[in-house]
């Protein structure tokens, strides 16, 4: 049987996870002709969109086509060239040239050309009734009838599986042994479950052990640079991927980004207004924060809590010269734990004991999101010793959780309470 036309690239590596998202995407496309995949830098929008498009290939006699827009100045010209619709055509002319062809078009990386892309998509969908569009963007296109599929970071099992797969590709001798497995899980958690960050980190297995890699993740933007030869500059390292978003923000959004980067963990709108109102203006925090959520710079959960991924926090603090500290890590999706919004006054008053130097070290590492086994590795002490230190910290401070320990350390900058 002849192969249907199209230009989808051949996968050179395995596709890990996203079964639920693919099923949801297929469900959306049963009732719409425009689906936009959104999410933060490096979350896997392109790979998921292409896998979704490939799944639907049989239903499109005119082919499934990817149009890469990250380096384009004119999306209409890019579409016309890819689909061989003719020379320099306007969007309505492209739609007319395509006629009644049954096509699925993947418009990949739209966020920097939203105005031009929305005009193009409106023309294609309005004048060519058999065209379906799947777009990838860090924010929705905002068109009538659009369905949005938001991609979150990978849950822990999928993140670990992705790391293992890419690490074996980089170093065939790599094995996810019982000793290595918790280290890899900690690496994936520290990287927020971002596929791009995990893939770049796994490539370092050529020259580092898993423990060495974990030790160096405090400098993730430097560590995960220059390890990929992707043709797209923003996919070559983690900093480039996040800075792409930074450049697309306006001045107010970049200012709030920097201010929010100093917060130690998840926050609600009221906390953001208290912390950032003086620097931005109390009445500007809510609308500007909404813009950052729209652009996938800040993530918002169903309960109204916000959080910023660590790579975004680090980039947010770079221009201001502020001190970067890893935030209290929220568990990856599906990890089975929850993290509640910190109440500063309650925690500060609860800390009444005096911590030893070693206990302060342990408390600092709790703030970095390390588990007890990983703290033992970092300090080269037994896990049971770490367990005892954590119990002492909780007892001396009258604290109820590791989250409260981390919040206190962030507030007091690691100084022992009086």
mmCIF file of N, CA, C and O in Angstrom, residues 43 112 140 147 151 166 172 200 226 256 304 318 376 403 413 418:
data_model
loop_
_atom_site.group_PDB
_atom_site.id
_atom_site.type_symbol
_atom_site.label_atom_id
_atom_site.label_comp_id
_atom_site.label_asym_id
_atom_site.label_seq_id
_atom_site.Cartn_x
_atom_site.Cartn_y
_atom_site.Cartn_z
ATOM 1 N N UNK A 43 8.792 20.678 28.181
ATOM 2 C CA UNK A 43 7.846 19.713 28.738
ATOM 3 C C UNK A 43 7.459 18.625 27.735
ATOM 4 O O UNK A 43 6.834 17.635 28.099
ATOM 5 N N UNK A 112 5.793 32.903 19.559
ATOM 6 C CA UNK A 112 6.427 34.173 19.206
ATOM 7 C C UNK A 112 5.755 34.845 18.007
ATOM 8 O O UNK A 112 6.124 35.962 17.631
ATOM 9 N N UNK A 140 -2.109 29.479 24.761
ATOM 10 C CA UNK A 140 -3.149 29.181 23.771
ATOM 11 C C UNK A 140 -3.215 30.247 22.679
ATOM 12 O O UNK A 140 -2.789 31.394 22.866
ATOM 13 N N UNK A 147 -9.498 23.915 21.456
ATOM 14 C CA UNK A 147 -9.365 23.098 22.657
ATOM 15 C C UNK A 147 -7.895 23.104 23.059
ATOM 16 O O UNK A 147 -6.997 23.045 22.207
ATOM 17 N N UNK A 151 0.195 20.339 29.012
ATOM 18 C CA UNK A 151 1.119 19.286 29.418
ATOM 19 C C UNK A 151 1.825 19.693 30.706
ATOM 20 O O UNK A 151 2.425 20.772 30.778
ATOM 21 N N UNK A 166 17.460 7.223 28.166
ATOM 22 C CA UNK A 166 18.450 8.119 27.561
ATOM 23 C C UNK A 166 19.846 7.879 28.130
ATOM 24 O O UNK A 166 20.850 8.057 27.429
ATOM 25 N N UNK A 172 26.042 2.622 27.379
ATOM 26 C CA UNK A 172 25.432 1.286 27.406
ATOM 27 C C UNK A 172 25.679 0.522 28.692
ATOM 28 O O UNK A 172 24.949 -0.428 29.000
ATOM 29 N N UNK A 200 18.812 15.917 28.818
ATOM 30 C CA UNK A 200 20.131 16.549 28.855
ATOM 31 C C UNK A 200 20.962 16.009 30.018
ATOM 32 O O UNK A 200 22.172 15.772 29.874
ATOM 33 N N UNK A 226 25.293 22.691 26.359
ATOM 34 C CA UNK A 226 26.285 22.163 25.434
ATOM 35 C C UNK A 226 26.340 20.654 25.362
ATOM 36 O O UNK A 226 27.345 20.092 24.958
ATOM 37 N N UNK A 256 7.846 40.748 37.465
ATOM 38 C CA UNK A 256 7.164 39.855 38.407
ATOM 39 C C UNK A 256 7.833 38.487 38.417
ATOM 40 O O UNK A 256 7.939 37.864 39.483
ATOM 41 N N UNK A 304 -5.750 26.380 42.956
ATOM 42 C CA UNK A 304 -5.399 27.792 42.903
ATOM 43 C C UNK A 304 -4.002 28.119 43.385
ATOM 44 O O UNK A 304 -3.639 29.288 43.476
ATOM 45 N N UNK A 318 18.618 35.617 37.619
ATOM 46 C CA UNK A 318 19.873 35.998 36.976
ATOM 47 C C UNK A 318 19.972 37.490 36.669
ATOM 48 O O UNK A 318 20.968 38.117 37.000
ATOM 49 N N UNK A 376 21.882 11.573 53.297
ATOM 50 C CA UNK A 376 22.950 10.689 53.782
ATOM 51 C C UNK A 376 24.094 10.618 52.784
ATOM 52 O O UNK A 376 25.275 10.655 53.156
ATOM 53 N N UNK A 403 7.979 20.220 55.127
ATOM 54 C CA UNK A 403 7.622 21.466 54.454
ATOM 55 C C UNK A 403 7.816 22.656 55.385
ATOM 56 O O UNK A 403 8.340 23.707 54.989
ATOM 57 N N UNK A 413 17.117 32.214 56.488
ATOM 58 C CA UNK A 413 18.386 32.146 55.783
ATOM 59 C C UNK A 413 19.386 31.259 56.484
ATOM 60 O O UNK A 413 20.595 31.520 56.502
ATOM 61 N N UNK A 418 16.824 31.837 68.063
ATOM 62 C CA UNK A 418 17.319 32.189 69.396
ATOM 63 C C UNK A 418 16.796 31.219 70.436
ATOM 64 O O UNK A 418 15.777 30.593 70.260
#
